[in-house]
Structure formats: C-alpha cells, structure tokens
Short mmCIF file of C-alpha atoms in Angstrom, two decimals:
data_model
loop_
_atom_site.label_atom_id
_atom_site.label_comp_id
_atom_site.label_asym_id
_atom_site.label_seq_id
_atom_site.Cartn_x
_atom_site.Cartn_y
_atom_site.Cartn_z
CA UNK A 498 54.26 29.96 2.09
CA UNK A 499 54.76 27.07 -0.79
CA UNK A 500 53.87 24.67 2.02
CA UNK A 501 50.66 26.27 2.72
CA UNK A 502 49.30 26.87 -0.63
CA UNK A 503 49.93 22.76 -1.14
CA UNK A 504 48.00 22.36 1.94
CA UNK A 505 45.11 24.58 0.72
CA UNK A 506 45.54 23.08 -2.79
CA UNK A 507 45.49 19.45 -1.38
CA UNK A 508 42.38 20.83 1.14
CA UNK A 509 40.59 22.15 -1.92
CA UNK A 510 41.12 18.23 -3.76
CA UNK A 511 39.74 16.87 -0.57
CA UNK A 512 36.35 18.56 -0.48
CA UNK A 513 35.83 18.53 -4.40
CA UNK A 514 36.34 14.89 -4.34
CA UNK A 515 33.14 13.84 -3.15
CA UNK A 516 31.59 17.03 -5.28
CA UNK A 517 32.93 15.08 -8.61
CA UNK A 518 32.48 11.44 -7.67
CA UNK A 519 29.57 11.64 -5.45
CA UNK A 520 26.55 9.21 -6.16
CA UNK A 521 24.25 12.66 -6.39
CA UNK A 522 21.23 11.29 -5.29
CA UNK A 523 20.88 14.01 -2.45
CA UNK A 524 17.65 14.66 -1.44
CA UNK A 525 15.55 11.51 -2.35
CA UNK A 526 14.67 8.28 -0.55
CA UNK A 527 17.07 5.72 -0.44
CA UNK A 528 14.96 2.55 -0.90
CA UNK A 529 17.69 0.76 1.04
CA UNK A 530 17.42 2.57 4.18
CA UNK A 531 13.54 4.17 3.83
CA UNK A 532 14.87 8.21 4.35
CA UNK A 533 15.82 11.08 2.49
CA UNK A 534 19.11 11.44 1.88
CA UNK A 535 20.58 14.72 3.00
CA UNK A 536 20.38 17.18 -0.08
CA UNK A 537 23.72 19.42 -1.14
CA UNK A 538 23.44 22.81 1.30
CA UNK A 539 22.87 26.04 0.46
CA UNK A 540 26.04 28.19 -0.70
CA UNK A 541 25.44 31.24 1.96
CA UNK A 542 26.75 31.49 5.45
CA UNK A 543 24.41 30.07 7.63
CA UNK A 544 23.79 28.21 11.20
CA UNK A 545 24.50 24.34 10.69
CA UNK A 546 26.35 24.54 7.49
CA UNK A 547 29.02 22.85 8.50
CA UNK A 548 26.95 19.61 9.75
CA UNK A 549 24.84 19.69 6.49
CA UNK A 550 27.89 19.49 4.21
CA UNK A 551 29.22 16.71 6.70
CA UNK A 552 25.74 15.04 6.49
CA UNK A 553 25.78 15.58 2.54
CA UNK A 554 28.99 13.93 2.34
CA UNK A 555 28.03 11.12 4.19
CA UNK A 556 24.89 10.01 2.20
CA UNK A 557 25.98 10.95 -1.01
CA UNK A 558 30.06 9.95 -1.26
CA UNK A 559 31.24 8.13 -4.04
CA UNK A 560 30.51 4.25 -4.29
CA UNK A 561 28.33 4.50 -1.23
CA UNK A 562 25.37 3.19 -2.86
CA UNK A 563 26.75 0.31 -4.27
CA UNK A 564 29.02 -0.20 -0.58
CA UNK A 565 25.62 -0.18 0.67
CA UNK A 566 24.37 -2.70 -1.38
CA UNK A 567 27.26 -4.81 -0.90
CA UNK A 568 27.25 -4.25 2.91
CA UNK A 569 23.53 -5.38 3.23
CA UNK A 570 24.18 -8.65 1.01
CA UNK A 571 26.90 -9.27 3.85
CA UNK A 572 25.04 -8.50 6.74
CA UNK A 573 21.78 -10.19 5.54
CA UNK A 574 23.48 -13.53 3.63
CA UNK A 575 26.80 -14.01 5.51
CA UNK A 576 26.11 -13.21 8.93
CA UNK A 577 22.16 -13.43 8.95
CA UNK A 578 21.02 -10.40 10.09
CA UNK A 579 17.48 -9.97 10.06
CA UNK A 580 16.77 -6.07 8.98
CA UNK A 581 18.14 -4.40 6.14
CA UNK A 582 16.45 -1.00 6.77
CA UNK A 583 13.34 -1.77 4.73
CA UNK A 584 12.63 -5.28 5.12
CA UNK A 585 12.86 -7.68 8.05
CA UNK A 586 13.56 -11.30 7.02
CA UNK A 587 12.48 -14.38 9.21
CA UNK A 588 13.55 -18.08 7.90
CA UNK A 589 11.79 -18.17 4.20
CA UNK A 590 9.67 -14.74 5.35
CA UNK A 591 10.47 -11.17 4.21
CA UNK A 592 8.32 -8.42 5.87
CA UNK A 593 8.11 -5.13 4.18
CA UNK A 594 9.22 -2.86 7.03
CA UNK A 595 9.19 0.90 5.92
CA UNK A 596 8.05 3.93 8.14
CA UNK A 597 4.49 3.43 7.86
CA UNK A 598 4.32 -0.05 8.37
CA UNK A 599 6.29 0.26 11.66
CA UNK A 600 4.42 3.30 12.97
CA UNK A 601 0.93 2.47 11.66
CA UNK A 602 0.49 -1.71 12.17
CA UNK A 603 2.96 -2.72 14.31
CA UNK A 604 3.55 1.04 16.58
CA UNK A 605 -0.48 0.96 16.26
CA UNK A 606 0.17 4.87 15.87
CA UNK A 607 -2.21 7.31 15.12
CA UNK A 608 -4.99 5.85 16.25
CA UNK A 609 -8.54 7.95 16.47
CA UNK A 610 -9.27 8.92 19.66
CA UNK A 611 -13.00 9.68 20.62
CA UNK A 612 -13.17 12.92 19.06
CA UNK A 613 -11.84 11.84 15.70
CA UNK A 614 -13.75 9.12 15.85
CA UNK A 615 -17.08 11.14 15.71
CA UNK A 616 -15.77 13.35 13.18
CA UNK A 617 -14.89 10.49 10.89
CA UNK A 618 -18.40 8.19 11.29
CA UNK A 619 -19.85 12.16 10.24
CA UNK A 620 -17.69 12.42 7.12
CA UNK A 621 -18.80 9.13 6.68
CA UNK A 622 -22.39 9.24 6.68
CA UNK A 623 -21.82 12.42 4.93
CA UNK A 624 -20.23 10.95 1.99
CA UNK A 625 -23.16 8.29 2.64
CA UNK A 626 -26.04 10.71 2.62
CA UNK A 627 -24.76 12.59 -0.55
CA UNK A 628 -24.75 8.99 -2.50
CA UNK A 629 -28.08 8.29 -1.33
CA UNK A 630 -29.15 11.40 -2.83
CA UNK A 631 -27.84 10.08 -6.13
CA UNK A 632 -29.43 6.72 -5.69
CA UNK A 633 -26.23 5.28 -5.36
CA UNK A 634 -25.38 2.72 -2.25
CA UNK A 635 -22.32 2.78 -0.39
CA UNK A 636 -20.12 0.34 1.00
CA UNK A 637 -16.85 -0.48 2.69
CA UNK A 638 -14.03 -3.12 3.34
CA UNK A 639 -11.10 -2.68 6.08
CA UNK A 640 -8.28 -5.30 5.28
CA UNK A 641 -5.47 -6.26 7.72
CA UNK A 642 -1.95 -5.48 6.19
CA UNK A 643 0.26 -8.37 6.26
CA UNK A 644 2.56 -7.48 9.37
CA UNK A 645 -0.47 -6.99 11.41
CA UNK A 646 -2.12 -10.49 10.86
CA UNK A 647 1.69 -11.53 11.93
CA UNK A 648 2.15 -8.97 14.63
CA UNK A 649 3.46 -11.80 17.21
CA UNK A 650 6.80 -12.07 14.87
CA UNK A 651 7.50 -8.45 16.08
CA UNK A 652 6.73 -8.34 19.61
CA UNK A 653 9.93 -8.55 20.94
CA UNK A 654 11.94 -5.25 19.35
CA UNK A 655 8.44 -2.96 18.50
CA UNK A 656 7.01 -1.65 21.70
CA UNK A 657 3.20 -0.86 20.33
CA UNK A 658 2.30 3.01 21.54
CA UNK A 659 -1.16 2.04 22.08
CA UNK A 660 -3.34 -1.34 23.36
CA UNK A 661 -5.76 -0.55 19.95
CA UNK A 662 -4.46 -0.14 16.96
CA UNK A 663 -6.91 1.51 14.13
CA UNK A 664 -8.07 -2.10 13.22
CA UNK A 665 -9.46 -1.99 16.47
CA UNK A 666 -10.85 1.17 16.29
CA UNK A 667 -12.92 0.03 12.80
CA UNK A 668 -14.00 -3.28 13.83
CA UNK A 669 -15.35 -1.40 17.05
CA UNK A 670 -16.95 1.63 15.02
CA UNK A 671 -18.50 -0.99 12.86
CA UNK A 672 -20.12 -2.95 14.97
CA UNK A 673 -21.47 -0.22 17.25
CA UNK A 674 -22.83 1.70 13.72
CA UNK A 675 -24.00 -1.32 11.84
CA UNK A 676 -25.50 1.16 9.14
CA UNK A 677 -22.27 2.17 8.04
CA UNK A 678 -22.33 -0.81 5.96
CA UNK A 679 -18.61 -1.99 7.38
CA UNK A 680 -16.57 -4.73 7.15
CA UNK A 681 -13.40 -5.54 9.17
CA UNK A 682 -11.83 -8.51 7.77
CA UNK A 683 -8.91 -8.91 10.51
CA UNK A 684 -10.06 -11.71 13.07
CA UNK A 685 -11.32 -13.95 9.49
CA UNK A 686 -7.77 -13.67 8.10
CA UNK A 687 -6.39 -13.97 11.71
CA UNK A 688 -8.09 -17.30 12.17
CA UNK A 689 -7.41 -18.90 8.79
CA UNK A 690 -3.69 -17.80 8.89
CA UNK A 691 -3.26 -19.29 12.79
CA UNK A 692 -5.03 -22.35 11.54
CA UNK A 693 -2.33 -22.74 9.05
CA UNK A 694 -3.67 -21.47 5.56
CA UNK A 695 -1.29 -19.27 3.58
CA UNK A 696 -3.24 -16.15 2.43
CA UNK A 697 0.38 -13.92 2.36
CA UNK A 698 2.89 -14.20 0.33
CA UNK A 699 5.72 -15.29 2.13
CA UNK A 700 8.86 -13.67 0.65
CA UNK A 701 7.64 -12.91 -3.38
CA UNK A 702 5.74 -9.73 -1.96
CA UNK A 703 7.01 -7.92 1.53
CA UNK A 704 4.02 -6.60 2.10
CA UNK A 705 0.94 -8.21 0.36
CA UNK A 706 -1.28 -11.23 0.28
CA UNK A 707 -1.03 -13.92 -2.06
CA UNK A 708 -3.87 -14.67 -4.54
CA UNK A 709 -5.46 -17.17 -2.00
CA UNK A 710 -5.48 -14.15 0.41
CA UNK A 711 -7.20 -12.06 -2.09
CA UNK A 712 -9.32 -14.44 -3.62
CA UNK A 713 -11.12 -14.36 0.25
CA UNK A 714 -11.01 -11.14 0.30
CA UNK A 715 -12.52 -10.13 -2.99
CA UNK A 716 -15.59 -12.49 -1.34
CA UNK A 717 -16.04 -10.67 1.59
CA UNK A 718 -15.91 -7.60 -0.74
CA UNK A 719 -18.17 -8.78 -2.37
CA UNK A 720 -20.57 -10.42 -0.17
CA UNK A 721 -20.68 -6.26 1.20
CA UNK A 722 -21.78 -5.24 -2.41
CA UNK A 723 -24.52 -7.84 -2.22
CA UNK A 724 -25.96 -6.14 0.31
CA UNK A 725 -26.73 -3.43 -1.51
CA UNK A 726 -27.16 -5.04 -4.95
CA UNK A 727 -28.39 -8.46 -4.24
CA UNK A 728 -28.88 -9.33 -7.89
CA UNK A 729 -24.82 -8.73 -7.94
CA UNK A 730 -23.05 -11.98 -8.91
CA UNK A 731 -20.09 -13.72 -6.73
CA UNK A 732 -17.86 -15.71 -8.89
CA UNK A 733 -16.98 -18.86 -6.88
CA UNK A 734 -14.11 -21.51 -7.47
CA UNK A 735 -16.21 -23.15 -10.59
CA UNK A 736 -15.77 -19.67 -12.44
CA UNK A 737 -12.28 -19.93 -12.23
CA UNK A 738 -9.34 -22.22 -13.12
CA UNK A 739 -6.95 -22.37 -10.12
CA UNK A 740 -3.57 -23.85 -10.99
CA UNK A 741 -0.73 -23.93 -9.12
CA UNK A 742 2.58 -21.60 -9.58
CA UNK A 743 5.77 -20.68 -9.05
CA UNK A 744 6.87 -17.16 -7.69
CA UNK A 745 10.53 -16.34 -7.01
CA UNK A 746 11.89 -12.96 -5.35
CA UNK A 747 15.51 -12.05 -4.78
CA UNK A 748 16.93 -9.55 -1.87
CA UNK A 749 20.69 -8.91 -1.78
CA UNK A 750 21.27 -12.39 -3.40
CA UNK A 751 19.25 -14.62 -1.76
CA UNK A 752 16.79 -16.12 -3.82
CA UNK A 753 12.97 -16.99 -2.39
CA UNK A 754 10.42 -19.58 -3.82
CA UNK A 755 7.27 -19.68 -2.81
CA UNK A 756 3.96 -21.70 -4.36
CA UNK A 757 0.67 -19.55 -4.89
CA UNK A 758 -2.52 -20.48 -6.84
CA UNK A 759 -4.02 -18.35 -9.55
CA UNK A 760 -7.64 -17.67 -10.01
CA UNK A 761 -8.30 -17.84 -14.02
CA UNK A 762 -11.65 -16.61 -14.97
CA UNK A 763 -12.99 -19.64 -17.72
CA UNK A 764 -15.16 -17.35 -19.76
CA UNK A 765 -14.36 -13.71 -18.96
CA UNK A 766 -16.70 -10.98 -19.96
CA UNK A 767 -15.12 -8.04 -18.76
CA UNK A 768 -11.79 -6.59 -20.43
CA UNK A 769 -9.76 -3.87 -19.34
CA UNK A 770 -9.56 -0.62 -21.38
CA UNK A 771 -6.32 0.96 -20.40
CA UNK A 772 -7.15 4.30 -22.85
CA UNK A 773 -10.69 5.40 -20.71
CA UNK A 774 -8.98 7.58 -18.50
CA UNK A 775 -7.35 9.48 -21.00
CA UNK A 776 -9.78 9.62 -23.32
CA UNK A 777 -12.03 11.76 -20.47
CA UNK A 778 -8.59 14.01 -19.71
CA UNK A 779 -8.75 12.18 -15.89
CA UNK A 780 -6.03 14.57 -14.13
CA UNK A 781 -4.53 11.97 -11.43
CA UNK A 782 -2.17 12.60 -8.27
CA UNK A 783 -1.61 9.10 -8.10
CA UNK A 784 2.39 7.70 -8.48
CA UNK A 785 1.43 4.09 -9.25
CA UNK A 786 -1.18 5.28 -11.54
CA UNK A 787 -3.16 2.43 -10.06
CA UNK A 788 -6.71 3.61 -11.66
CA UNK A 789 -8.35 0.95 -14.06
CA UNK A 790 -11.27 1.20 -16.64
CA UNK A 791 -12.79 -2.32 -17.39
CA UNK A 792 -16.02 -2.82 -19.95
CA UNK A 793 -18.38 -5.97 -19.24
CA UNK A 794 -19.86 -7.41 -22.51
CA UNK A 795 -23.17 -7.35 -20.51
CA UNK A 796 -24.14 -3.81 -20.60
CA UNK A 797 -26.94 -4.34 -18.21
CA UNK A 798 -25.10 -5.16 -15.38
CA UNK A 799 -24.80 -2.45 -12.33
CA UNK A 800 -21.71 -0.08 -11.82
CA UNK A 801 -19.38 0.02 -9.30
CA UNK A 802 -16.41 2.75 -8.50
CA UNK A 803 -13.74 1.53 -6.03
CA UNK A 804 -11.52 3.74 -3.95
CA UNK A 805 -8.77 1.94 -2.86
CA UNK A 806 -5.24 0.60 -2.74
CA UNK A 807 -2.72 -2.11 -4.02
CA UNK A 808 -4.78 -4.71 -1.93
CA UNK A 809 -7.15 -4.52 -4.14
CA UNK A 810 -5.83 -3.50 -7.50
CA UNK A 811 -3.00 -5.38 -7.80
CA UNK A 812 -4.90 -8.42 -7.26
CA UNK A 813 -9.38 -8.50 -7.60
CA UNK A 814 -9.95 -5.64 -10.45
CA UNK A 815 -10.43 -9.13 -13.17
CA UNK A 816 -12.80 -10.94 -11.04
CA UNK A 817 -14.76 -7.76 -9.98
CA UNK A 818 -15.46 -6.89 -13.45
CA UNK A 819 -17.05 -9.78 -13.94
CA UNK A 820 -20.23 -8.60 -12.01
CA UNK A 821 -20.74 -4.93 -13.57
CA UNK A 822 -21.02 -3.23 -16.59
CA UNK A 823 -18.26 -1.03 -16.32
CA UNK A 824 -15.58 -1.39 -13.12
CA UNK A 825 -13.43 2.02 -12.57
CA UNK A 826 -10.67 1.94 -9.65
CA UNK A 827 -9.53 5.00 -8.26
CA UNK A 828 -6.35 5.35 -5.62
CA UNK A 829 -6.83 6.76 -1.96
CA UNK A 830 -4.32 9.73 -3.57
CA UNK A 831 -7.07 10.39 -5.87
CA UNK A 832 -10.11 10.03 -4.05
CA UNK A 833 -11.15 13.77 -4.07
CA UNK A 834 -12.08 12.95 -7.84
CA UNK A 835 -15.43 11.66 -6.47
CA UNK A 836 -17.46 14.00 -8.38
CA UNK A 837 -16.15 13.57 -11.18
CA UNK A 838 -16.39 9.85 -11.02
CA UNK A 839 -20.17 10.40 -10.40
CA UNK A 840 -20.15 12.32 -13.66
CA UNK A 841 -18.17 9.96 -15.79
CA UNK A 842 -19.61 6.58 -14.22
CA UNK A 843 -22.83 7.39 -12.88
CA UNK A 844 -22.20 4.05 -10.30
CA UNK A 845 -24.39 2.00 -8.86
CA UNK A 846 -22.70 1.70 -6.18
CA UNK A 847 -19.25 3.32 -3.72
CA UNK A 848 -17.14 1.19 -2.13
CA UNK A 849 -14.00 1.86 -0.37
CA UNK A 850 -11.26 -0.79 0.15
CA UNK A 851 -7.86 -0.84 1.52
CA UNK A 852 -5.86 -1.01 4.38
CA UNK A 853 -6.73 0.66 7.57
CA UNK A 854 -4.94 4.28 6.52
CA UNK A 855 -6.37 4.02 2.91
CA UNK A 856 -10.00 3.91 4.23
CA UNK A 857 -9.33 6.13 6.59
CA UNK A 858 -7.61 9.00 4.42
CA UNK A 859 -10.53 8.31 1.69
CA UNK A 860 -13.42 8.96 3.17
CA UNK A 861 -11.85 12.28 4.63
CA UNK A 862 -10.75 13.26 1.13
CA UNK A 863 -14.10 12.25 -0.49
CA UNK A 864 -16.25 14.37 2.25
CA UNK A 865 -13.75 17.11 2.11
CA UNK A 866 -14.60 17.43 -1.93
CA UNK A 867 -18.00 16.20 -2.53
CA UNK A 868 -20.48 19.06 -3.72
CA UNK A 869 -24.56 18.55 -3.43
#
C-alpha cells in the first residue's frame, strides 16, 4: 500500500509539472510555427480527453518556446534549413510563408469560379452605381504579393491546386469589363523584377515590396485616379529626394542587409493627423489599426478614401496626400464603414487597393453594407 500511494504521489508530480511550469500560451498562434496552440481541456469526462491533455502538454510544456527558438536558430543557421514554419529563406531572401500566403499565392486556392465571378463584377458595379449616385468616381488597383511575382522559387515543394490563380482571374475580369475601372499590376512588376530591378525587399520585409516597388505602384495607383480626376496631380522623381539606405532584419540570429531608396517629398503639403478618427468616435475592427487621417494645406484639392491593406499604407499614404485635400485610409477589416466614410469625408473619389484577397473581401463587405 506505501508503495502505491508513492506511485500515485509521484504520478500526481508528473502531470502537475507541466500545469506549474508550462509556457501557458494555450490557445493562441505561435508566430513560430503559424497555428494555434492546443488550449488546456475541459475538466469533465469527455470523448478525446485524453489526446487533448496529451496535445496540451505538448505545445505548452515548460521551456518549449524558448527550445523552439533555439531549435529553429539550429536548424536554420547551423545546418541551413530553408523553412522555419513561417518563413522560407533562399541565399540573402526570406519569404513570408504563413497559411494564407501558401494557400492563396502560391496553392492559387480559392479562386472564383464562373458563378462567383458574376456575383462579384455585380457587387462591384453595385458599390459602383451607389457612388455614382453620390457623384463620387470609383476606382481600383490589384497588386501581386511578393511570393507570387517569385512563384518559380516555389515550384518544386508547392503543387498549385489550380492553373489560375485569382490574379488571373482579375486581370481577366478586367480586361473583359473595361468599365470597372481595373488595374492588375502583376505582368508590370513581373517584367521589371525578371529584368533585374529590385521592387521587394529581399530579407528586411518577408512579405512586402521595397519603396522602389511602391513608389511604381503608387503611379499606377495613381495614373487609375487620373482617370477619373484628371486635374489630380502625380508626384514624379523631381518631387521627391531619393537617397539611398540601409535596412537590416534579423531571424534566429542571422542578420540581413539589404539597400532600398527612400522617396522624400521636398515641400510636403499634406500632414498626418493621427487624432481625426477619434475625434469622430470611428469604431474600428481593424488589429493593425492601419486607418490614417492626413490634411493638405490646399483645401481645394479633391478627396479620396482608400480601402486597402499594408501594401499601401505602410508605404504611399505621404505621397498620396500630396494630391487631395484630405486623404483617409481605411483597412479591408473595416471596409463595411463605407457609409460612414461618405458621411465624414464626402470623397471625391473610392478606390480600393491591396492584394488580390483584400480587393476581393472589400468590395463584398462594402456592397454587403452600403445603404441608398
């Protein structure tokens, strides 16, 4: 009997171990791997108890996120693996390689058949239409991620599920429905990249372009919003001072350099209010709260509202403001807060830019919420 109770005493030590020392971060996403971490189970009798608290223990035992850490510098410095769970590293290259990278640009998953195609050019011209009422134009801008402008890198371990990927599906939509007023700026970037030109960052960002990259792309925005507005302004490279510099990025140890060129406007006009969107209560759903006010000094310039994502926040919001009265960037997550925008703002003109998903999630949202 004094044997067993050790034994059960000794069992008990065992399982509250990990309860005591565990890492307890259960239940969220582990940015080294890109998954949810099993959460602690439920204290009742149940079907699969046994595996959850097996599962628990394995994703949440003591030290294991810092064994992690130590196991991908290892892997990735020592005997040169090339994928840590998130990011894929090629020579001087890191490619952000999360869940909807893989399934959406490389996978070319999800794509629109015909029927979803239809419904989306109606939500579309919907969203159009309701703008036009308003006197307000409408534009958009489709830009290529970064692992799909270097798909070939991938082609030998990602089996695509489809010969089109959305990209395709756009460009395709927008040249068979010119009045959509659509711009696919894949084969541009395609071409300039094959002939050598570096519009990604290389290792500084996983996922992004570089400033050259969005310097282009804020012109081909642009040249879309001309369009509409042609007394609109494009800065061009005697508006700005472009200098060279340094960027430098560090994954498990390894350090990256890379050179990029910034685009410094010489007499800006427009200046970013950070306090607008509180000071009209704006309610966001947005994590990154990504949405930006900016004020031109030239208060008789148009108006534009952007729905978009980091392609275009993180990098053109400062040069964009240079052309309109007031600038106001919204995120995909909030684009149902079109009406409100149109209250607020009263633009001039709509324009949606992002990434395949982010234009295509947008203009749902928006048609889903607009009221006439």
């Amino acid at each position: 009997m004094k044997k067993e109770r050790i034994f059960l005493v000794f069992f008990c030590i065992i399982l509250a171990v990990p309860l005591l020392f565990s890492d307890k971060v259960g239940g969220r996403v582990s940015a080294d791997e890109n998954r949810y971490l099993a959460k602690f189970p439920e204290l009742t009798l149940h079907a699969g108890i046994k595996k959850e608290f097996e599962d628990w223990i394995n994703d949440n035992a003591a030290g294991r996120t810092y064994l992690r850490k130590i196991y991908n510098y290892a892997n990735i410095n020592l005997l040169k693996a090339r994928y840590d769970g998130v990011n894929l590293y090629e020579g001087d290259w890191v490619f952000l390689m999360n869940d909807i990278v893989t399934f959406y640009y490389l996978q070319k998953g999800d794509v629109m058949d015909q029927t979803r195609q239809e419904t989306w050019i109606q939500d579309y011209k919907r969203v159009r239409d309701f703008l036009a009422q308003r006197h307000v134009s409408m534009c958009s801008v489709v830009y290529p991620h970064k692992s799909e402008v270097y798909a070939e890198r991938f082609q030998d371990y990602i089996i695509p599920l489809s010969e089109k990927g959305q990209l395709d599906v756009f460009r395709e939509m927008a040249e068979s429905n010119p009045d959509l007023n659509m711009k696919v700026l894949y084969d541009l970037f395609k071409l300039k990249t094959d002939n050598g030109e570096q519009l990604y960052s290389k290792a500084y960002d996983h996922a992004h372009w570089n400033n050259q990259g969005a310097w282009l792309g804020y012109q081909e925005l642009m040249e879309m919003v001309q369009k509409e507005i042609p007394e609109v302004r494009i800065l061009t490279e005697t508006d700005v001072e472009i200098s060279e510099c340094e960027r430098t990025s560090r994954y498990y140890g390894r350090t990256y350099t890379e050179t990029d060129l910034e685009y410094k406007v010489r007499e800006p006009q427009g200046t970013e209010d950070p306090s607008w969107f509180d000071s009209v209560g704006y309610e966001s759903a947005d994590q990154w709260k990504s949405y930006r006010y900016y004020k031109n000094k030239d208060g008789t310039l148009p108006k534009i509202l952007i729905i978009g994502d980091s392609y275009t926040w993180m990098f053109m919001l400062p040069w964009i403001s240079e052309s309109f009265s007031e600038t106001v960037f919204i995120h995909e997550a909030d684009s149902g807060n079109l009406n409100l925008m149109m209250d607020l703002l009263s633009p001039d003109i709509v324009v949606f830019a992002g990434l395949q998903n982010c234009v295509t999630n947008s203009v749902g949202n928006v048609a889903s919420a607009i009221q006439y």
